Short mmCIF file of C-alpha atoms in Angstrom, two decimals:
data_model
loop_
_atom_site.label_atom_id
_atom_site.label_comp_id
_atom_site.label_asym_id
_atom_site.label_seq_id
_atom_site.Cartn_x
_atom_site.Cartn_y
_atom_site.Cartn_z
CA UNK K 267 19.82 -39.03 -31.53
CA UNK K 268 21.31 -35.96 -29.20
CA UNK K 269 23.30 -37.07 -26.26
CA UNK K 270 22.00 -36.92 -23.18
CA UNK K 271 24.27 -37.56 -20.13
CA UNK K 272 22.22 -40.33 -18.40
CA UNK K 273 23.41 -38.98 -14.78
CA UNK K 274 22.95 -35.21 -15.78
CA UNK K 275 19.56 -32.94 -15.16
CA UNK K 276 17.88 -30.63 -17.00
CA UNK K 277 15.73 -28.05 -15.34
CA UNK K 278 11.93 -28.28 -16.45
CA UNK K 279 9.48 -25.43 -15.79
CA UNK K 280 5.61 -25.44 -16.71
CA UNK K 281 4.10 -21.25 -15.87
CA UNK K 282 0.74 -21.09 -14.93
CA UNK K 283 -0.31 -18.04 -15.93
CA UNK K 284 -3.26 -15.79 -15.40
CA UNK K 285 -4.33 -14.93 -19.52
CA UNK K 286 -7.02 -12.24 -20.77
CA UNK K 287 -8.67 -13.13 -24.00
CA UNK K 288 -7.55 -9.53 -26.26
CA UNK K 289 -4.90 -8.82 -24.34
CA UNK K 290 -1.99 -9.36 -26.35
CA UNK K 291 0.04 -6.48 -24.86
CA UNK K 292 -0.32 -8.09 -21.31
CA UNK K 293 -0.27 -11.87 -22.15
CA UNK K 294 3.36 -11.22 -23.97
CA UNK K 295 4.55 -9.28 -20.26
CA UNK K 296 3.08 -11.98 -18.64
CA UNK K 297 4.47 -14.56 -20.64
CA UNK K 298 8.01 -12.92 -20.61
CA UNK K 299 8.09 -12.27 -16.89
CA UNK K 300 7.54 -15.71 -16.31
CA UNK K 301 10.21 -17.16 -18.93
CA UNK K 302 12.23 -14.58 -16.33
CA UNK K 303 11.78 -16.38 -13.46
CA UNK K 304 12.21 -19.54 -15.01
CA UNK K 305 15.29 -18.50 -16.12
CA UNK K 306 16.55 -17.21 -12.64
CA UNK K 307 15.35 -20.47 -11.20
CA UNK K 308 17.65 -22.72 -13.34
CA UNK K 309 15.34 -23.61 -16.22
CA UNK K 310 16.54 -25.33 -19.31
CA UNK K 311 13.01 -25.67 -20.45
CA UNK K 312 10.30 -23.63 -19.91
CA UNK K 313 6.33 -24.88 -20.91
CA UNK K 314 3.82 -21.75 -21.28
CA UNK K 315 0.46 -22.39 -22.11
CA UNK K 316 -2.11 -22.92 -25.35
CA UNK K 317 -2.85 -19.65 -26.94
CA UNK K 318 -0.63 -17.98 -24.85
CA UNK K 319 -0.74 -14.36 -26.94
CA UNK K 320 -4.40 -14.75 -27.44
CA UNK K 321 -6.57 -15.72 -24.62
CA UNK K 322 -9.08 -18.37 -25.20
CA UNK K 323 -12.73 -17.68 -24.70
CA UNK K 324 -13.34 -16.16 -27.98
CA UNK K 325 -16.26 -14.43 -28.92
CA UNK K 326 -16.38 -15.92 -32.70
CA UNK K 327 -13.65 -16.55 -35.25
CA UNK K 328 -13.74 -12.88 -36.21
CA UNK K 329 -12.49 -12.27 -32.65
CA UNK K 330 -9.58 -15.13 -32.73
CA UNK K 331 -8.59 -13.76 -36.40
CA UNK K 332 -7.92 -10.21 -34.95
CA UNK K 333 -5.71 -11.47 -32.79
CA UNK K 334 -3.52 -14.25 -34.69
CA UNK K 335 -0.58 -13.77 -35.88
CA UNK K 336 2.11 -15.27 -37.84
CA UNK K 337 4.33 -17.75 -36.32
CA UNK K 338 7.34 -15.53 -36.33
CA UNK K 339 5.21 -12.69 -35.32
CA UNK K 340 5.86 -10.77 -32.12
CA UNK K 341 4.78 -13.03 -29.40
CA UNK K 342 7.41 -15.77 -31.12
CA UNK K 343 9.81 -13.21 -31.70
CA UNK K 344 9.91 -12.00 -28.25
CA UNK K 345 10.23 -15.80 -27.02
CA UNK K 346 12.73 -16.48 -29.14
CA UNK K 347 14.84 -13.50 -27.86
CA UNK K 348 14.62 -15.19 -24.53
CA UNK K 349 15.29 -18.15 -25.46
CA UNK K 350 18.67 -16.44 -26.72
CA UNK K 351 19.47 -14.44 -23.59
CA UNK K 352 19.12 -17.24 -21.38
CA UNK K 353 20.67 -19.84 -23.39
CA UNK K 354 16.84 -21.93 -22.74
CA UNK K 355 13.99 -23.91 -24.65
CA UNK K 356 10.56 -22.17 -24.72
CA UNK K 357 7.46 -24.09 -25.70
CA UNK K 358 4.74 -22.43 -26.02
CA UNK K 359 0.85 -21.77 -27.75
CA UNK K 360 0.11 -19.38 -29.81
CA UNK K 361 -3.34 -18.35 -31.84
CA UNK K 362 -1.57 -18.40 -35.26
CA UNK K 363 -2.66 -17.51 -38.86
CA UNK K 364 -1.24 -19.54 -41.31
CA UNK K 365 0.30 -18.74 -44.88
CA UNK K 366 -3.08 -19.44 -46.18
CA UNK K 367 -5.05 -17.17 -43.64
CA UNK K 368 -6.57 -19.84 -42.00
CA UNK K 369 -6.61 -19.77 -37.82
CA UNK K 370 -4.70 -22.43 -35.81
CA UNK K 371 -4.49 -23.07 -32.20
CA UNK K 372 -0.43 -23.68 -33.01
CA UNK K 373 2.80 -24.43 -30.43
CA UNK K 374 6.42 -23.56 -31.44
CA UNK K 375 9.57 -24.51 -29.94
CA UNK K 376 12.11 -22.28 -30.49
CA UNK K 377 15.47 -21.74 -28.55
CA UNK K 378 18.85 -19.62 -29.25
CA UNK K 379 18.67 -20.43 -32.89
CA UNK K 380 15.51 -19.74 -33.28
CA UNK K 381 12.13 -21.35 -34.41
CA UNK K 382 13.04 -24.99 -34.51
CA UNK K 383 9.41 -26.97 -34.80
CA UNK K 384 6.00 -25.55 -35.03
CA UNK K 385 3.22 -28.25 -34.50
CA UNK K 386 -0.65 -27.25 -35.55
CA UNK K 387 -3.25 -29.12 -33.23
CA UNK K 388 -4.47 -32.11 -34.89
CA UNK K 389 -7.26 -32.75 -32.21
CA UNK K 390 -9.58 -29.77 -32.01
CA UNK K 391 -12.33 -29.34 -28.72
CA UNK K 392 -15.55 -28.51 -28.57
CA UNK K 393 -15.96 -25.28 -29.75
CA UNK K 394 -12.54 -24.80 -31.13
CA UNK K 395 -14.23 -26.39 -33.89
CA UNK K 396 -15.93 -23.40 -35.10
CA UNK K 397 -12.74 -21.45 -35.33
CA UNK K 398 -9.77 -23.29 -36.25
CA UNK K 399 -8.52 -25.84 -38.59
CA UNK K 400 -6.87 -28.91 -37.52
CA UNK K 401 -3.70 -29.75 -38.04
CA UNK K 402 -2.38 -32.84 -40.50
CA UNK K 403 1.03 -33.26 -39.56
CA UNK K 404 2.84 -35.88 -37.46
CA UNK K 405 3.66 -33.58 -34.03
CA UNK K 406 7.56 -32.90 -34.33
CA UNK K 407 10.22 -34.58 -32.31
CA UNK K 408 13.48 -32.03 -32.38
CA UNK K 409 17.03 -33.08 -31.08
CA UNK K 410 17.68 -30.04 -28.94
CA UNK K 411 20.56 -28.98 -26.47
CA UNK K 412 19.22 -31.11 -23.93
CA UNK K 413 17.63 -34.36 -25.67
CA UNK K 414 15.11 -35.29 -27.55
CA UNK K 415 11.68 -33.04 -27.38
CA UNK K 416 8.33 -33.38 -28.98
CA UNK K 417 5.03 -31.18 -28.68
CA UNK K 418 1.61 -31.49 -28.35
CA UNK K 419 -1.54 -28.95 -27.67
CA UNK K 420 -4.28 -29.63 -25.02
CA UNK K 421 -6.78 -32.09 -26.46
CA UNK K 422 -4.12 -34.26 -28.39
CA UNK K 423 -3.03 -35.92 -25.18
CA UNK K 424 -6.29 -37.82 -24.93
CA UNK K 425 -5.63 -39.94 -28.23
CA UNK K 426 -3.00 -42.54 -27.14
CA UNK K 427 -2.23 -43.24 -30.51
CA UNK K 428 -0.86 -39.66 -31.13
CA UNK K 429 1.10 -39.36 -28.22
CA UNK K 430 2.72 -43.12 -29.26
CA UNK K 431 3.86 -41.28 -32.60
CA UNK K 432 5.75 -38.67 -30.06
CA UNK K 433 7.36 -41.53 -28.14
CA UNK K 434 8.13 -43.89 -31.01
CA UNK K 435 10.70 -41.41 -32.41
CA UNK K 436 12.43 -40.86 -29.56
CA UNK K 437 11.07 -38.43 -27.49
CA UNK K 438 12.82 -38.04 -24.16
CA UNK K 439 10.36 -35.43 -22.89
CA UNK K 440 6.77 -34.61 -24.52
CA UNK K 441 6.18 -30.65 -23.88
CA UNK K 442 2.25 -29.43 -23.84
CA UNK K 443 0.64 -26.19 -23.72
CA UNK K 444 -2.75 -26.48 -22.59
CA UNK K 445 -6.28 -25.13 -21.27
CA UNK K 446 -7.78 -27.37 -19.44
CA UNK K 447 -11.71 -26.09 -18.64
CA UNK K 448 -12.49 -26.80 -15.18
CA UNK K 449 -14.84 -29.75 -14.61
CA UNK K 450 -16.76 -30.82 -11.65
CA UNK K 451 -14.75 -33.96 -10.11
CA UNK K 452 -15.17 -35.87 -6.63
CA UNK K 453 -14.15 -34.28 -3.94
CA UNK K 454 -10.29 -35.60 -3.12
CA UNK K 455 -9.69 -36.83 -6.46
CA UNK K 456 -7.37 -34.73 -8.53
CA UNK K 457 -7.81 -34.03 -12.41
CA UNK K 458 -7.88 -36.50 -15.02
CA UNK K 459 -6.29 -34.29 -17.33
CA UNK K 460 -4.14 -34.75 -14.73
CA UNK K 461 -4.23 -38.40 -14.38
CA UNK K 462 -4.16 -38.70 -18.45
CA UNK K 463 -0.46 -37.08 -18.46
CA UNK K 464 0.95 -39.24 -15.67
CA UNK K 465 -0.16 -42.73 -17.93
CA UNK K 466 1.02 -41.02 -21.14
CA UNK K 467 4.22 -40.65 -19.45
CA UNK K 468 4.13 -44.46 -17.92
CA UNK K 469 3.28 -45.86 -20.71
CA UNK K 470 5.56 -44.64 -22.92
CA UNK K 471 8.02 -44.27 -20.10
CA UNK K 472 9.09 -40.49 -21.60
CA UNK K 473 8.57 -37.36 -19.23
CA UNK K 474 5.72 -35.26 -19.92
CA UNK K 475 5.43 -31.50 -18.92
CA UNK K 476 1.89 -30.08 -19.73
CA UNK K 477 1.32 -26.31 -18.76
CA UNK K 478 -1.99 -24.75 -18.14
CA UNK K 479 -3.49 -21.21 -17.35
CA UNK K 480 -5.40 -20.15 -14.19
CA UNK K 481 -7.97 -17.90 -13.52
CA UNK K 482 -11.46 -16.73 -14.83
CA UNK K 483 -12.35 -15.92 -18.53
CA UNK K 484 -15.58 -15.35 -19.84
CA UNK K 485 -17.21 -17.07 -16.95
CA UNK K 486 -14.62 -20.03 -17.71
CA UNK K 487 -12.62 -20.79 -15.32
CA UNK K 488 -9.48 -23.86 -15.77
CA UNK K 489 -8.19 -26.64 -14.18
CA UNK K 490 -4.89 -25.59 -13.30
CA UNK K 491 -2.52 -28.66 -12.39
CA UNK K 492 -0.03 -27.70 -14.72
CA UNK K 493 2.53 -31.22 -14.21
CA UNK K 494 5.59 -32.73 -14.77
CA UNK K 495 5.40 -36.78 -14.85
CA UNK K 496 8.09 -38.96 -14.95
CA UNK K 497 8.47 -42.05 -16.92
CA UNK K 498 7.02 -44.26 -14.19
CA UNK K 499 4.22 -42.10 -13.98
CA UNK K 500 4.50 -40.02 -10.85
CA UNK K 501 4.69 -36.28 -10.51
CA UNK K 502 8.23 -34.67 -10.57
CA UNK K 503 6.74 -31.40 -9.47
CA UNK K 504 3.27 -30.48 -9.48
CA UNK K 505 0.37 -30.16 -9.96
CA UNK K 506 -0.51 -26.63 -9.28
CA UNK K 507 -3.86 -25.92 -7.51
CA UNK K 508 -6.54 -24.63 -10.30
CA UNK K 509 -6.51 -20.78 -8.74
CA UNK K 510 -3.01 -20.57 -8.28
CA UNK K 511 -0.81 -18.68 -10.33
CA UNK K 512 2.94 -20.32 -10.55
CA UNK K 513 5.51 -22.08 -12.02
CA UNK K 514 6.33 -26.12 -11.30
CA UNK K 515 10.33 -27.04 -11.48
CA UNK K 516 11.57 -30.42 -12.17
CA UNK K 517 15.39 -31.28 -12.68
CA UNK K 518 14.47 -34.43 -15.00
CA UNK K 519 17.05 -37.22 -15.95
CA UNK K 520 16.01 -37.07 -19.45
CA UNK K 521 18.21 -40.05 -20.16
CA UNK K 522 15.81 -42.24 -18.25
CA UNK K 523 13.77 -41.75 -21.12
CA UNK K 524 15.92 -43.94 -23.01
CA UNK K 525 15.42 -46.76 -21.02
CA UNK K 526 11.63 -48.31 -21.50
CA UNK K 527 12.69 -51.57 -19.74
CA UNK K 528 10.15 -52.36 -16.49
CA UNK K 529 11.76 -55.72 -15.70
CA UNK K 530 14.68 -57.85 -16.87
CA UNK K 531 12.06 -59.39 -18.91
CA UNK K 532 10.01 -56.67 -20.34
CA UNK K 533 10.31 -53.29 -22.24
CA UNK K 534 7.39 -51.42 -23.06
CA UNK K 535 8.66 -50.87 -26.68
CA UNK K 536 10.28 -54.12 -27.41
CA UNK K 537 6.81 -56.31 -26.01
CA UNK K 538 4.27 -54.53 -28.11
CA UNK K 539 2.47 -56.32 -30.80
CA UNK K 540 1.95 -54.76 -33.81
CA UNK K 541 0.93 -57.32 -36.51
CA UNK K 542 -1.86 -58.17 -33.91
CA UNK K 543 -3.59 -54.28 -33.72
CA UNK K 544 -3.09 -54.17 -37.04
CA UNK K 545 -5.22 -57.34 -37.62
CA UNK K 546 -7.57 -56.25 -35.04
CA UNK K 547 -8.11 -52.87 -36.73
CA UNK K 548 -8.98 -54.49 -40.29
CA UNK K 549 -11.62 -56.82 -37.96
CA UNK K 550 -13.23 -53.87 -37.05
CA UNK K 551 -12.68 -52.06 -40.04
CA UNK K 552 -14.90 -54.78 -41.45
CA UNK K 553 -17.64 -54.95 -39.29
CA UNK K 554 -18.10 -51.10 -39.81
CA UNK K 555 -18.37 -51.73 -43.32
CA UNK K 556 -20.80 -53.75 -42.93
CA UNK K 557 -23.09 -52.33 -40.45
CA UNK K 558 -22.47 -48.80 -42.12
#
């Protein structure tokens, strides 16, 4: 694994950003001016959100293929030319077209040498269905500059077992891009999107920094509370009201991640018990074989 000095920070940023679906031209300026002020703020990292280049309220998947693009196309390109300049990590979403011409709501990391990890979302929603193809690949965990990092899109947070596969190989800080569609909720109670990244981040005891967009598309309008958690959980900076374009900064210890101790008698990696999901998995394996 990369050192990380266990008394040392590194700057976090999540941009909410105000996206138009088609706009490619403006998305990339928006996206770039806000990797700007990231950078000018102190950022090490900086989390943009899902479909980033694209927009997200597409019409059909006639729509979304016009504007994919390759993973080192010009949206990644221009990222990565950032990421050079200002010596920074940039995570972001992208509405990629594979080798094979097939549409993916994709996420790339990439920093002064370039493209280092591009993850395909496993977990489509809704109608994302209609349009892209799932991923099948384990989401990647990349030794960078800074520490560990592993990345998710959106949706995939809500499956603990995916986000376990982040923090069992090390992951010091999960990065997600996401676009969080704006539910109703009672009134003083914020997000559980919200809520979902702060336990993903307890119980794995790894910081998690998920991004979202702002604003109205389509008659859709988003969730906002782009968030940093820290490994016990609580908000490092964040989260953003849903109409309120921005940028959260947290200077994260990512060598806390290291530690999953929560007394001198228990570590949340060390206490699990695997033999005994495993045998509860085949129990219910069975009795859906036999009621099937």
């Amino acid at each position: 694994m990369s050192a990380v000095p266990t008394r040392g920070v590194t700057p976090v940023a999540c941009c909410q950003l105000t996206l138009s679906v088609g706009d490619l031209d403006g998305n990339r300026a928006a996206a770039k001016q806000a990797i700007e002020r990231a950078a000018a703020s102190g950022a090490k990292v900086v989390v943009l959100p899902e479909l980033a280049n694209s927009g997200y309220v597409f019409r059909d998947m006639a729509e979304a293929s016009e504007l994919a693009e390759p993973f080192d196309g010009p949206t990644v390109t221009g990222w990565t030319a950032m990421a050079r300049r200002h010596d920074l990590i940039v995570v972001g979403g992208i509405c990629e077209r594979d080798e094979g011409g097939r549409l993916r709501s994709s996420a790339v990391l990439v920093d002064a040498d370039g493209v280092r990890a591009l993850y395909r979302k496993a977990h489509l929603w809704d109608a994302e269905k209609t349009i892209f193809e799932p991923g099948a690949e384990l989401p990647p965990v990349v030794d960078t500059a800074v520490g560990r990092i592993g990345v998710l899109v959106c949706y995939d947070l809500e499956f603990p077992e995916w986000v376990r596969t982040v923090a069992l190989r090390g992951a010091d800080l999960l990065c997600a891009p996401v676009n969080w569609p704006l539910f109703p909720r009672p009134e003083g109670e914020r997000p559980a999107e919200v809520v979902r990244v702060q336990a993903n981040a307890a119980v794995n005891r790894m910081f998690v920094a998920a991004c979202d967009r702002t604003g109205v598309e389509r008659g859709v309008s988003w969730t906002g509370g782009s968030v940093i958690a820290d490994p016990d959980g609580h908000p490092a900076a964040g989260p953003l009201p849903a109409y309120e374009e921005g940028m959260v900064l947290a200077k994260c210890k990512l060598g806390d991640a290291r530690d999953k101790r929560l007394s001198p008698r228990n570590d949340v990696f060390a206490d699990r018990r695997p033999d005994l999901y495993r045998s509860i998995l085949q129990s219910v394996d069975r009795t859906d074989s036999r009621t099937s």
